[in-house]
């Protein structure tokens, strides 16, 4: 297994040259476009690291997985899906276009920015700080790492430049889909996107989801089974934004990407995988990370299809 991971990284390193580091959040432009690293963590707690596995990155949209988990646990399936849809989107992750044209004004799904901002507002807590703590705690439990923290430079950078997200959130407030204070919700969302990790942390989160919501290191049921199943379904249909279909064909596992360059992949009842490669394709997904996962899926027979 170690050599399979090593080869997948070496064979696909060349792809980093064809992508670009995200720059619309200025602080992310400092990412190392040549880095490529990965971690596999299986349900028996075996771990394999490869390549630039010590690269630190902000999780960005990978946080949407923990946000959805908390919204579903705290408010239930019915309430969550009365405010956000469950269908894939063919628009970019930060698009506003469909909000106005859809009759209900509901965001299409919880993994586009609009949907994640709504789900952030649904997590339990009376204000942004309490909501952040709720979701941050879930992330600490899923990573088995109490030291997970926000990267404050990235957080400040996102908060200063996040005007598209601001437009989305105010529109949703106008449509009565967000009931809470918009700036407070946005601040929480920016902080969650700016949480910093290494691939080991993300692979452990993915492994909890692969293991029906049970942490393999403690046997604790962190995520109720029904919620875990919904999250896997949304990951496979919407996890890579407007290239989720392509990813399902080529890799075939539930997954979630973020513009920090991380992709989290879940091989059910088997393992969690995390790849980091900050050079992105036009959809905002790690260009080499996708290729590494394609090779791993073929070599390890991971596709659910
Ligand atoms: N923080 C980023 C944003 O809101 C997250 C987007 C992403 O990772 N695709 O634009």
PDB file of C-alpha atoms and ligand atoms in Angstrom:
ATOM      1  CA  UNK A   1       0.000   0.000   0.000  1.00  0.00           C
ATOM      2  CA  UNK A   2       2.864   2.365   0.855  1.00  0.00           C
ATOM      3  CA  UNK A   3       4.395   1.962  -2.602  1.00  0.00           C
ATOM      4  CA  UNK A   4       0.997   2.415  -4.294  1.00  0.00           C
ATOM      5  CA  UNK A   5       0.586   5.783  -2.560  1.00  0.00           C
ATOM      6  CA  UNK A   6       4.178   6.797  -3.299  1.00  0.00           C
ATOM      7  CA  UNK A   7       3.803   5.933  -6.997  1.00  0.00           C
ATOM      8  CA  UNK A   8       0.431   7.709  -7.261  1.00  0.00           C
ATOM      9  CA  UNK A   9       2.087  10.885  -5.977  1.00  0.00           C
ATOM     10  CA  UNK A  10       5.245  10.581  -8.101  1.00  0.00           C
ATOM     11  CA  UNK A  11       3.334   9.701 -11.284  1.00  0.00           C
ATOM     12  CA  UNK A  12       1.012  12.679 -10.939  1.00  0.00           C
ATOM     13  CA  UNK A  13       3.303  15.378  -9.583  1.00  0.00           C
ATOM     14  CA  UNK A  14       3.613  16.782 -13.133  1.00  0.00           C
ATOM     15  CA  UNK A  15      -0.045  17.834 -13.032  1.00  0.00           C
ATOM     16  CA  UNK A  16       0.716  20.525 -10.447  1.00  0.00           C
ATOM     17  CA  UNK A  17       2.221  22.577 -13.315  1.00  0.00           C
ATOM     18  CA  UNK A  18      -1.124  22.757 -15.081  1.00  0.00           C
ATOM     19  CA  UNK A  19      -3.060  24.328 -12.211  1.00  0.00           C
ATOM     20  CA  UNK A  20      -3.052  27.596 -10.310  1.00  0.00           C
ATOM     21  CA  UNK A  21      -3.146  28.451  -6.640  1.00  0.00           C
ATOM     22  CA  UNK A  22      -6.363  30.285  -5.621  1.00  0.00           C
ATOM     23  CA  UNK A  23      -5.755  34.028  -5.517  1.00  0.00           C
ATOM     24  CA  UNK A  24      -9.234  35.509  -5.044  1.00  0.00           C
ATOM     25  CA  UNK A  25      -8.527  35.181  -1.330  1.00  0.00           C
ATOM     26  CA  UNK A  26      -5.150  37.017  -1.391  1.00  0.00           C
ATOM     27  CA  UNK A  27      -3.612  35.042   1.467  1.00  0.00           C
ATOM     28  CA  UNK A  28      -4.192  31.734  -0.381  1.00  0.00           C
ATOM     29  CA  UNK A  29      -1.948  32.948  -3.222  1.00  0.00           C
ATOM     30  CA  UNK A  30       0.982  32.234  -0.884  1.00  0.00           C
ATOM     31  CA  UNK A  31       0.307  28.469  -1.145  1.00  0.00           C
ATOM     32  CA  UNK A  32       3.040  26.263  -2.636  1.00  0.00           C
ATOM     33  CA  UNK A  33       1.766  25.311  -6.098  1.00  0.00           C
ATOM     34  CA  UNK A  34       4.301  22.481  -6.400  1.00  0.00           C
ATOM     35  CA  UNK A  35       3.328  20.671  -3.213  1.00  0.00           C
ATOM     36  CA  UNK A  36       1.588  17.293  -3.427  1.00  0.00           C
ATOM     37  CA  UNK A  37       1.020  15.074  -0.399  1.00  0.00           C
ATOM     38  CA  UNK A  38      -1.458  12.494   0.836  1.00  0.00           C
ATOM     39  CA  UNK A  39      -2.580  10.372   3.769  1.00  0.00           C
ATOM     40  CA  UNK A  40      -4.568   7.140   3.934  1.00  0.00           C
ATOM     41  CA  UNK A  41      -6.184   6.249   7.272  1.00  0.00           C
ATOM     42  CA  UNK A  42      -8.118   2.988   7.386  1.00  0.00           C
ATOM     43  CA  UNK A  43     -10.871   1.703   9.675  1.00  0.00           C
ATOM     44  CA  UNK A  44      -8.285  -0.416  11.580  1.00  0.00           C
ATOM     45  CA  UNK A  45      -6.340   2.786  12.350  1.00  0.00           C
ATOM     46  CA  UNK A  46      -3.456   2.018   9.986  1.00  0.00           C
ATOM     47  CA  UNK A  47      -1.988   5.181   8.534  1.00  0.00           C
ATOM     48  CA  UNK A  48       0.182   5.783   5.478  1.00  0.00           C
ATOM     49  CA  UNK A  49       1.693   9.145   4.569  1.00  0.00           C
ATOM     50  CA  UNK A  50       3.184  10.139   1.221  1.00  0.00           C
ATOM     51  CA  UNK A  51       4.834  13.067  -0.565  1.00  0.00           C
ATOM     52  CA  UNK A  52       4.525  16.523   1.030  1.00  0.00           C
ATOM     53  CA  UNK A  53       2.264  15.249   3.791  1.00  0.00           C
ATOM     54  CA  UNK A  54       3.386  17.961   6.215  1.00  0.00           C
ATOM     55  CA  UNK A  55       2.045  20.786   3.992  1.00  0.00           C
ATOM     56  CA  UNK A  56      -0.296  22.940   6.073  1.00  0.00           C
ATOM     57  CA  UNK A  57      -3.427  24.262   4.357  1.00  0.00           C
ATOM     58  CA  UNK A  58      -6.759  25.823   5.259  1.00  0.00           C
ATOM     59  CA  UNK A  59      -9.617  23.412   4.751  1.00  0.00           C
ATOM     60  CA  UNK A  60     -11.902  25.930   2.976  1.00  0.00           C
ATOM     61  CA  UNK A  61     -14.893  24.053   1.558  1.00  0.00           C
ATOM     62  CA  UNK A  62     -13.951  20.794   3.258  1.00  0.00           C
ATOM     63  CA  UNK A  63     -15.399  22.518   6.349  1.00  0.00           C
ATOM     64  CA  UNK A  64     -18.813  22.303   4.622  1.00  0.00           C
ATOM     65  CA  UNK A  65     -18.905  18.603   5.530  1.00  0.00           C
ATOM     66  CA  UNK A  66     -18.698  19.341   9.278  1.00  0.00           C
ATOM     67  CA  UNK A  67     -21.110  22.269   8.873  1.00  0.00           C
ATOM     68  CA  UNK A  68     -23.710  19.986   7.230  1.00  0.00           C
ATOM     69  CA  UNK A  69     -23.192  17.294   9.887  1.00  0.00           C
ATOM     70  CA  UNK A  70     -23.874  19.811  12.687  1.00  0.00           C
ATOM     71  CA  UNK A  71     -26.880  21.370  10.924  1.00  0.00           C
ATOM     72  CA  UNK A  72     -28.438  17.915  10.426  1.00  0.00           C
ATOM     73  CA  UNK A  73     -27.771  16.777  14.001  1.00  0.00           C
ATOM     74  CA  UNK A  74     -28.970  20.065  15.528  1.00  0.00           C
ATOM     75  CA  UNK A  75     -32.013  20.847  13.367  1.00  0.00           C
ATOM     76  CA  UNK A  76     -32.935  17.535  11.673  1.00  0.00           C
ATOM     77  CA  UNK A  77     -33.226  16.517   8.031  1.00  0.00           C
ATOM     78  CA  UNK A  78     -36.643  18.100   7.464  1.00  0.00           C
ATOM     79  CA  UNK A  79     -35.697  21.589   8.639  1.00  0.00           C
ATOM     80  CA  UNK A  80     -32.309  21.579   6.887  1.00  0.00           C
ATOM     81  CA  UNK A  81     -33.754  20.539   3.547  1.00  0.00           C
ATOM     82  CA  UNK A  82     -36.609  23.034   3.852  1.00  0.00           C
ATOM     83  CA  UNK A  83     -33.917  25.747   3.563  1.00  0.00           C
ATOM     84  CA  UNK A  84     -31.368  24.151   1.251  1.00  0.00           C
ATOM     85  CA  UNK A  85     -31.804  21.723  -1.645  1.00  0.00           C
ATOM     86  CA  UNK A  86     -30.115  18.386  -2.318  1.00  0.00           C
ATOM     87  CA  UNK A  87     -29.403  18.618  -6.036  1.00  0.00           C
ATOM     88  CA  UNK A  88     -26.059  19.044  -7.806  1.00  0.00           C
ATOM     89  CA  UNK A  89     -25.201  22.377  -9.391  1.00  0.00           C
ATOM     90  CA  UNK A  90     -23.723  23.064 -12.803  1.00  0.00           C
ATOM     91  CA  UNK A  91     -22.666  26.566 -11.702  1.00  0.00           C
ATOM     92  CA  UNK A  92     -19.429  27.545  -9.933  1.00  0.00           C
ATOM     93  CA  UNK A  93     -19.372  27.120  -6.138  1.00  0.00           C
ATOM     94  CA  UNK A  94     -19.783  30.848  -5.440  1.00  0.00           C
ATOM     95  CA  UNK A  95     -22.522  31.530  -7.981  1.00  0.00           C
ATOM     96  CA  UNK A  96     -25.560  33.619  -7.116  1.00  0.00           C
ATOM     97  CA  UNK A  97     -27.367  32.937 -10.381  1.00  0.00           C
ATOM     98  CA  UNK A  98     -29.804  30.212  -9.301  1.00  0.00           C
ATOM     99  CA  UNK A  99     -30.832  31.889  -6.046  1.00  0.00           C
ATOM    100  CA  UNK A 100     -32.951  34.405  -7.872  1.00  0.00           C
ATOM    101  CA  UNK A 101     -34.330  32.161 -10.580  1.00  0.00           C
ATOM    102  CA  UNK A 102     -35.427  29.308  -8.325  1.00  0.00           C
ATOM    103  CA  UNK A 103     -38.927  29.865  -7.020  1.00  0.00           C
ATOM    104  CA  UNK A 104     -38.080  28.940  -3.431  1.00  0.00           C
ATOM    105  CA  UNK A 105     -34.751  30.893  -3.523  1.00  0.00           C
ATOM    106  CA  UNK A 106     -33.238  27.871  -1.754  1.00  0.00           C
ATOM    107  CA  UNK A 107     -29.548  27.223  -2.512  1.00  0.00           C
ATOM    108  CA  UNK A 108     -29.246  24.101  -4.678  1.00  0.00           C
ATOM    109  CA  UNK A 109     -27.240  22.074  -2.161  1.00  0.00           C
ATOM    110  CA  UNK A 110     -25.271  22.349   1.121  1.00  0.00           C
ATOM    111  CA  UNK A 111     -21.860  22.276  -0.611  1.00  0.00           C
ATOM    112  CA  UNK A 112     -22.097  25.410  -2.741  1.00  0.00           C
ATOM    113  CA  UNK A 113     -21.223  28.531  -0.743  1.00  0.00           C
ATOM    114  CA  UNK A 114     -24.852  29.660  -0.489  1.00  0.00           C
ATOM    115  CA  UNK A 115     -25.929  26.303   0.965  1.00  0.00           C
ATOM    116  CA  UNK A 116     -23.037  26.149   3.421  1.00  0.00           C
ATOM    117  CA  UNK A 117     -23.750  29.675   4.675  1.00  0.00           C
ATOM    118  CA  UNK A 118     -27.367  28.633   5.340  1.00  0.00           C
ATOM    119  CA  UNK A 119     -26.225  25.454   7.130  1.00  0.00           C
ATOM    120  CA  UNK A 120     -23.819  27.521   9.265  1.00  0.00           C
ATOM    121  CA  UNK A 121     -26.799  29.585  10.413  1.00  0.00           C
ATOM    122  CA  UNK A 122     -28.605  26.357  11.360  1.00  0.00           C
ATOM    123  CA  UNK A 123     -25.947  24.883  13.666  1.00  0.00           C
ATOM    124  CA  UNK A 124     -26.892  25.214  17.311  1.00  0.00           C
ATOM    125  CA  UNK A 125     -25.740  28.273  19.242  1.00  0.00           C
ATOM    126  CA  UNK A 126     -27.241  31.664  20.053  1.00  0.00           C
ATOM    127  CA  UNK A 127     -24.564  33.598  18.176  1.00  0.00           C
ATOM    128  CA  UNK A 128     -21.644  33.171  15.790  1.00  0.00           C
ATOM    129  CA  UNK A 129     -19.140  32.350  18.506  1.00  0.00           C
ATOM    130  CA  UNK A 130     -21.318  29.551  19.877  1.00  0.00           C
ATOM    131  CA  UNK A 131     -21.984  28.198  16.379  1.00  0.00           C
ATOM    132  CA  UNK A 132     -18.263  28.292  15.572  1.00  0.00           C
ATOM    133  CA  UNK A 133     -17.462  26.428  18.798  1.00  0.00           C
ATOM    134  CA  UNK A 134     -20.106  23.816  18.023  1.00  0.00           C
ATOM    135  CA  UNK A 135     -18.685  23.040  14.566  1.00  0.00           C
ATOM    136  CA  UNK A 136     -15.036  23.461  15.649  1.00  0.00           C
ATOM    137  CA  UNK A 137     -15.667  20.881  18.365  1.00  0.00           C
ATOM    138  CA  UNK A 138     -17.135  18.435  15.861  1.00  0.00           C
ATOM    139  CA  UNK A 139     -13.993  18.891  13.724  1.00  0.00           C
ATOM    140  CA  UNK A 140     -11.734  18.276  16.732  1.00  0.00           C
ATOM    141  CA  UNK A 141     -13.584  15.046  17.517  1.00  0.00           C
ATOM    142  CA  UNK A 142     -13.524  13.845  13.901  1.00  0.00           C
ATOM    143  CA  UNK A 143      -9.765  14.521  13.607  1.00  0.00           C
ATOM    144  CA  UNK A 144      -8.972  13.248  17.117  1.00  0.00           C
ATOM    145  CA  UNK A 145      -6.927  16.431  17.393  1.00  0.00           C
ATOM    146  CA  UNK A 146      -7.595  19.059  20.041  1.00  0.00           C
ATOM    147  CA  UNK A 147      -5.073  21.463  18.572  1.00  0.00           C
ATOM    148  CA  UNK A 148      -6.927  22.261  15.352  1.00  0.00           C
ATOM    149  CA  UNK A 149      -7.105  26.076  15.057  1.00  0.00           C
ATOM    150  CA  UNK A 150      -7.953  28.915  12.689  1.00  0.00           C
ATOM    151  CA  UNK A 151      -5.229  30.441  10.508  1.00  0.00           C
ATOM    152  CA  UNK A 152      -5.840  34.093  11.392  1.00  0.00           C
ATOM    153  CA  UNK A 153      -4.101  35.595   8.348  1.00  0.00           C
ATOM    154  CA  UNK A 154      -6.328  33.583   5.993  1.00  0.00           C
ATOM    155  CA  UNK A 155      -9.399  34.385   8.092  1.00  0.00           C
ATOM    156  CA  UNK A 156      -8.681  38.149   7.939  1.00  0.00           C
ATOM    157  CA  UNK A 157      -8.004  37.907   4.212  1.00  0.00           C
ATOM    158  CA  UNK A 158     -11.311  36.079   3.591  1.00  0.00           C
ATOM    159  CA  UNK A 159     -13.256  38.492   5.740  1.00  0.00           C
ATOM    160  CA  UNK A 160     -11.787  41.515   3.946  1.00  0.00           C
ATOM    161  CA  UNK A 161     -12.367  40.217   0.428  1.00  0.00           C
ATOM    162  CA  UNK A 162     -15.425  37.932   0.782  1.00  0.00           C
ATOM    163  CA  UNK A 163     -17.837  40.259  -0.974  1.00  0.00           C
ATOM    164  CA  UNK A 164     -19.444  37.609  -3.169  1.00  0.00           C
ATOM    165  CA  UNK A 165     -20.246  35.568  -0.072  1.00  0.00           C
ATOM    166  CA  UNK A 166     -21.578  38.733   1.537  1.00  0.00           C
ATOM    167  CA  UNK A 167     -23.868  39.314  -1.461  1.00  0.00           C
ATOM    168  CA  UNK A 168     -25.075  35.698  -1.267  1.00  0.00           C
ATOM    169  CA  UNK A 169     -25.797  35.915   2.466  1.00  0.00           C
ATOM    170  CA  UNK A 170     -27.674  39.228   2.257  1.00  0.00           C
ATOM    171  CA  UNK A 171     -29.764  37.880  -0.624  1.00  0.00           C
ATOM    172  CA  UNK A 172     -30.654  34.829   1.491  1.00  0.00           C
ATOM    173  CA  UNK A 173     -31.542  37.060   4.431  1.00  0.00           C
ATOM    174  CA  UNK A 174     -33.835  39.069   2.136  1.00  0.00           C
ATOM    175  CA  UNK A 175     -35.490  35.815   1.060  1.00  0.00           C
ATOM    176  CA  UNK A 176     -35.990  34.849   4.741  1.00  0.00           C
ATOM    177  CA  UNK A 177     -33.854  31.730   4.362  1.00  0.00           C
ATOM    178  CA  UNK A 178     -31.264  33.082   6.781  1.00  0.00           C
ATOM    179  CA  UNK A 179     -32.971  34.291   9.946  1.00  0.00           C
ATOM    180  CA  UNK A 180     -29.884  35.199  11.974  1.00  0.00           C
ATOM    181  CA  UNK A 181     -27.576  38.233  11.843  1.00  0.00           C
ATOM    182  CA  UNK A 182     -25.892  38.042   8.428  1.00  0.00           C
ATOM    183  CA  UNK A 183     -22.484  39.437   9.406  1.00  0.00           C
ATOM    184  CA  UNK A 184     -22.320  37.083  12.383  1.00  0.00           C
ATOM    185  CA  UNK A 185     -23.111  34.063  10.188  1.00  0.00           C
ATOM    186  CA  UNK A 186     -20.564  35.155   7.573  1.00  0.00           C
ATOM    187  CA  UNK A 187     -17.877  35.671  10.197  1.00  0.00           C
ATOM    188  CA  UNK A 188     -18.474  32.113  11.446  1.00  0.00           C
ATOM    189  CA  UNK A 189     -18.338  30.723   7.905  1.00  0.00           C
ATOM    190  CA  UNK A 190     -15.057  32.578   7.135  1.00  0.00           C
ATOM    191  CA  UNK A 191     -13.492  31.258  10.338  1.00  0.00           C
ATOM    192  CA  UNK A 192     -14.539  27.680   9.575  1.00  0.00           C
ATOM    193  CA  UNK A 193     -13.063  27.905   6.047  1.00  0.00           C
ATOM    194  CA  UNK A 194      -9.800  29.187   7.576  1.00  0.00           C
ATOM    195  CA  UNK A 195      -9.256  26.227   9.888  1.00  0.00           C
ATOM    196  CA  UNK A 196      -5.785  24.853   9.276  1.00  0.00           C
ATOM    197  CA  UNK A 197      -4.884  21.169   8.984  1.00  0.00           C
ATOM    198  CA  UNK A 198      -2.486  18.636   7.500  1.00  0.00           C
ATOM    199  CA  UNK A 199      -3.616  15.628   5.436  1.00  0.00           C
ATOM    200  CA  UNK A 200      -3.511  13.308   8.464  1.00  0.00           C
ATOM    201  CA  UNK A 201      -6.342  15.316  10.086  1.00  0.00           C
ATOM    202  CA  UNK A 202      -8.527  15.290   6.979  1.00  0.00           C
ATOM    203  CA  UNK A 203      -7.936  11.556   6.355  1.00  0.00           C
ATOM    204  CA  UNK A 204      -9.153  10.831   9.896  1.00  0.00           C
ATOM    205  CA  UNK A 205     -12.306  12.908   9.327  1.00  0.00           C
ATOM    206  CA  UNK A 206     -12.902  10.965   6.102  1.00  0.00           C
ATOM    207  CA  UNK A 207     -12.329   7.669   7.925  1.00  0.00           C
ATOM    208  CA  UNK A 208     -15.020   8.470  10.518  1.00  0.00           C
ATOM    209  CA  UNK A 209     -17.458   8.990   7.637  1.00  0.00           C
ATOM    210  CA  UNK A 210     -16.199   5.789   5.934  1.00  0.00           C
ATOM    211  CA  UNK A 211     -16.826   3.943   9.216  1.00  0.00           C
ATOM    212  CA  UNK A 212     -20.570   4.807   9.471  1.00  0.00           C
ATOM    213  CA  UNK A 213     -19.856   7.781  11.744  1.00  0.00           C
ATOM    214  CA  UNK A 214     -17.890   5.775  14.334  1.00  0.00           C
ATOM    215  CA  UNK A 215     -14.385   6.939  15.320  1.00  0.00           C
ATOM    216  CA  UNK A 216     -12.231   3.819  14.800  1.00  0.00           C
ATOM    217  CA  UNK A 217      -9.773   4.908  17.548  1.00  0.00           C
ATOM    218  CA  UNK A 218     -12.424   4.993  20.308  1.00  0.00           C
ATOM    219  CA  UNK A 219     -15.456   3.196  18.840  1.00  0.00           C
ATOM    220  CA  UNK A 220     -17.497   6.277  19.686  1.00  0.00           C
ATOM    221  CA  UNK A 221     -20.440   7.059  17.389  1.00  0.00           C
ATOM    222  CA  UNK A 222     -19.592  10.684  16.566  1.00  0.00           C
ATOM    223  CA  UNK A 223     -22.109  11.092  13.730  1.00  0.00           C
ATOM    224  CA  UNK A 224     -25.507   9.350  13.826  1.00  0.00           C
ATOM    225  CA  UNK A 225     -25.716   6.719  11.086  1.00  0.00           C
ATOM    226  CA  UNK A 226     -28.613   8.390   9.247  1.00  0.00           C
ATOM    227  CA  UNK A 227     -26.834  11.757   9.155  1.00  0.00           C
ATOM    228  CA  UNK A 228     -23.629  10.055   8.013  1.00  0.00           C
ATOM    229  CA  UNK A 229     -25.518   8.417   5.130  1.00  0.00           C
ATOM    230  CA  UNK A 230     -27.004  11.751   3.996  1.00  0.00           C
ATOM    231  CA  UNK A 231     -23.557  13.355   4.089  1.00  0.00           C
ATOM    232  CA  UNK A 232     -22.054  10.589   1.907  1.00  0.00           C
ATOM    233  CA  UNK A 233     -24.911  10.988  -0.592  1.00  0.00           C
ATOM    234  CA  UNK A 234     -24.395  14.764  -0.828  1.00  0.00           C
ATOM    235  CA  UNK A 235     -20.622  14.244  -1.113  1.00  0.00           C
ATOM    236  CA  UNK A 236     -20.946  11.924  -4.078  1.00  0.00           C
ATOM    237  CA  UNK A 237     -23.449  14.136  -5.911  1.00  0.00           C
ATOM    238  CA  UNK A 238     -22.139  17.611  -5.007  1.00  0.00           C
ATOM    239  CA  UNK A 239     -18.686  17.265  -3.377  1.00  0.00           C
ATOM    240  CA  UNK A 240     -16.578  18.584  -6.255  1.00  0.00           C
ATOM    241  CA  UNK A 241     -18.910  21.410  -7.265  1.00  0.00           C
ATOM    242  CA  UNK A 242     -19.662  21.453 -10.978  1.00  0.00           C
ATOM    243  CA  UNK A 243     -17.303  18.559 -11.710  1.00  0.00           C
ATOM    244  CA  UNK A 244     -18.838  16.080  -9.252  1.00  0.00           C
ATOM    245  CA  UNK A 245     -20.110  13.841 -12.062  1.00  0.00           C
ATOM    246  CA  UNK A 246     -16.662  13.573 -13.618  1.00  0.00           C
ATOM    247  CA  UNK A 247     -15.142  12.715 -10.231  1.00  0.00           C
ATOM    248  CA  UNK A 248     -17.766  10.019  -9.640  1.00  0.00           C
ATOM    249  CA  UNK A 249     -16.949   8.456 -13.004  1.00  0.00           C
ATOM    250  CA  UNK A 250     -13.166   8.621 -12.552  1.00  0.00           C
ATOM    251  CA  UNK A 251     -12.819   7.984  -8.801  1.00  0.00           C
ATOM    252  CA  UNK A 252     -16.258   6.830  -7.645  1.00  0.00           C
ATOM    253  CA  UNK A 253     -16.158   7.714  -3.936  1.00  0.00           C
ATOM    254  CA  UNK A 254     -17.901  10.362  -1.819  1.00  0.00           C
ATOM    255  CA  UNK A 255     -15.517  13.325  -1.636  1.00  0.00           C
ATOM    256  CA  UNK A 256     -15.215  17.018  -0.816  1.00  0.00           C
ATOM    257  CA  UNK A 257     -12.708  19.517  -2.119  1.00  0.00           C
ATOM    258  CA  UNK A 258     -11.626  22.976  -0.981  1.00  0.00           C
ATOM    259  CA  UNK A 259      -9.782  25.865  -2.661  1.00  0.00           C
ATOM    260  CA  UNK A 260      -6.929  25.474  -0.155  1.00  0.00           C
ATOM    261  CA  UNK A 261      -6.004  22.457  -2.332  1.00  0.00           C
ATOM    262  CA  UNK A 262      -7.307  19.610  -0.212  1.00  0.00           C
ATOM    263  CA  UNK A 263      -9.586  16.798  -1.368  1.00  0.00           C
ATOM    264  CA  UNK A 264     -11.148  14.482   1.201  1.00  0.00           C
ATOM    265  CA  UNK A 265     -12.268  11.083  -0.146  1.00  0.00           C
ATOM    266  CA  UNK A 266     -14.295   8.411   1.633  1.00  0.00           C
ATOM    267  CA  UNK A 267     -14.024   4.728   0.689  1.00  0.00           C
ATOM    268  CA  UNK A 268     -16.968   3.304   2.681  1.00  0.00           C
ATOM    269  CA  UNK A 269     -16.151   0.605   5.263  1.00  0.00           C
ATOM    270  CA  UNK A 270     -12.545   0.810   4.196  1.00  0.00           C
ATOM    271  CA  UNK A 271     -10.578   4.045   4.512  1.00  0.00           C
ATOM    272  CA  UNK A 272     -10.402   7.821   4.473  1.00  0.00           C
ATOM    273  CA  UNK A 273      -7.987   9.514   2.087  1.00  0.00           C
ATOM    274  CA  UNK A 274      -6.806  13.119   2.014  1.00  0.00           C
ATOM    275  CA  UNK A 275      -4.712  14.697  -0.715  1.00  0.00           C
ATOM    276  CA  UNK A 276      -3.264  18.210  -0.765  1.00  0.00           C
ATOM    277  CA  UNK A 277      -2.059  20.028  -3.868  1.00  0.00           C
ATOM    278  CA  UNK A 278      -2.763  23.784  -3.858  1.00  0.00           C
ATOM    279  CA  UNK A 279      -2.599  24.125  -7.681  1.00  0.00           C
ATOM    280  CA  UNK A 280      -6.267  24.081  -8.753  1.00  0.00           C
ATOM    281  CA  UNK A 281      -8.182  23.378 -11.959  1.00  0.00           C
ATOM    282  CA  UNK A 282     -10.799  25.759 -13.376  1.00  0.00           C
ATOM    283  CA  UNK A 283     -13.484  24.386 -11.023  1.00  0.00           C
ATOM    284  CA  UNK A 284     -11.414  25.078  -7.887  1.00  0.00           C
ATOM    285  CA  UNK A 285     -10.347  21.463  -7.273  1.00  0.00           C
ATOM    286  CA  UNK A 286      -6.744  20.319  -6.731  1.00  0.00           C
ATOM    287  CA  UNK A 287      -5.640  19.359 -10.239  1.00  0.00           C
ATOM    288  CA  UNK A 288      -2.971  16.837  -9.205  1.00  0.00           C
ATOM    289  CA  UNK A 289      -5.004  15.739  -6.170  1.00  0.00           C
ATOM    290  CA  UNK A 290      -7.767  14.503  -8.477  1.00  0.00           C
ATOM    291  CA  UNK A 291      -5.238  12.507 -10.514  1.00  0.00           C
ATOM    292  CA  UNK A 292      -3.722  10.943  -7.384  1.00  0.00           C
ATOM    293  CA  UNK A 293      -7.196   9.846  -6.288  1.00  0.00           C
ATOM    294  CA  UNK A 294      -7.935   8.425  -9.744  1.00  0.00           C
ATOM    295  CA  UNK A 295      -4.811   6.285  -9.595  1.00  0.00           C
ATOM    296  CA  UNK A 296      -5.502   5.171  -6.003  1.00  0.00           C
ATOM    297  CA  UNK A 297      -9.079   4.289  -6.903  1.00  0.00           C
ATOM    298  CA  UNK A 298      -7.897   2.082  -9.768  1.00  0.00           C
ATOM    299  CA  UNK A 299      -5.049   0.455  -7.841  1.00  0.00           C
ATOM    300  CA  UNK A 300      -7.050  -0.173  -4.670  1.00  0.00           C
ATOM    301  CA  UNK A 301     -10.401  -0.830  -6.367  1.00  0.00           C
ATOM    302  CA  UNK A 302     -12.153   1.934  -4.423  1.00  0.00           C
ATOM    303  CA  UNK A 303     -14.957   2.928  -6.785  1.00  0.00           C
ATOM    304  CA  UNK A 304     -18.430   2.252  -5.394  1.00  0.00           C
ATOM    305  CA  UNK A 305     -19.624   1.643  -8.932  1.00  0.00           C
TER     306      UNK A 305
HETATM  307  N1  LIG B   1     -13.822  30.179   1.664  1.00  0.00           N
HETATM  308  C1  LIG B   1     -14.051  29.856   0.284  1.00  0.00           C
HETATM  309  C2  LIG B   1     -15.149  30.743  -0.272  1.00  0.00           C
HETATM  310  O1  LIG B   1     -16.086  30.929   0.415  1.00  0.00           O
HETATM  311  C3  LIG B   1     -14.433  28.406   0.167  1.00  0.00           C
HETATM  312  C4  LIG B   1     -14.720  28.003  -1.255  1.00  0.00           C
HETATM  313  C5  LIG B   1     -14.123  26.712  -1.673  1.00  0.00           C
HETATM  314  O2  LIG B   1     -13.296  26.083  -1.031  1.00  0.00           O
HETATM  315  N2  LIG B   1     -14.559  26.302  -2.830  1.00  0.00           N
HETATM  316  O3  LIG B   1     -15.089  31.236  -1.372  1.00  0.00           O
END
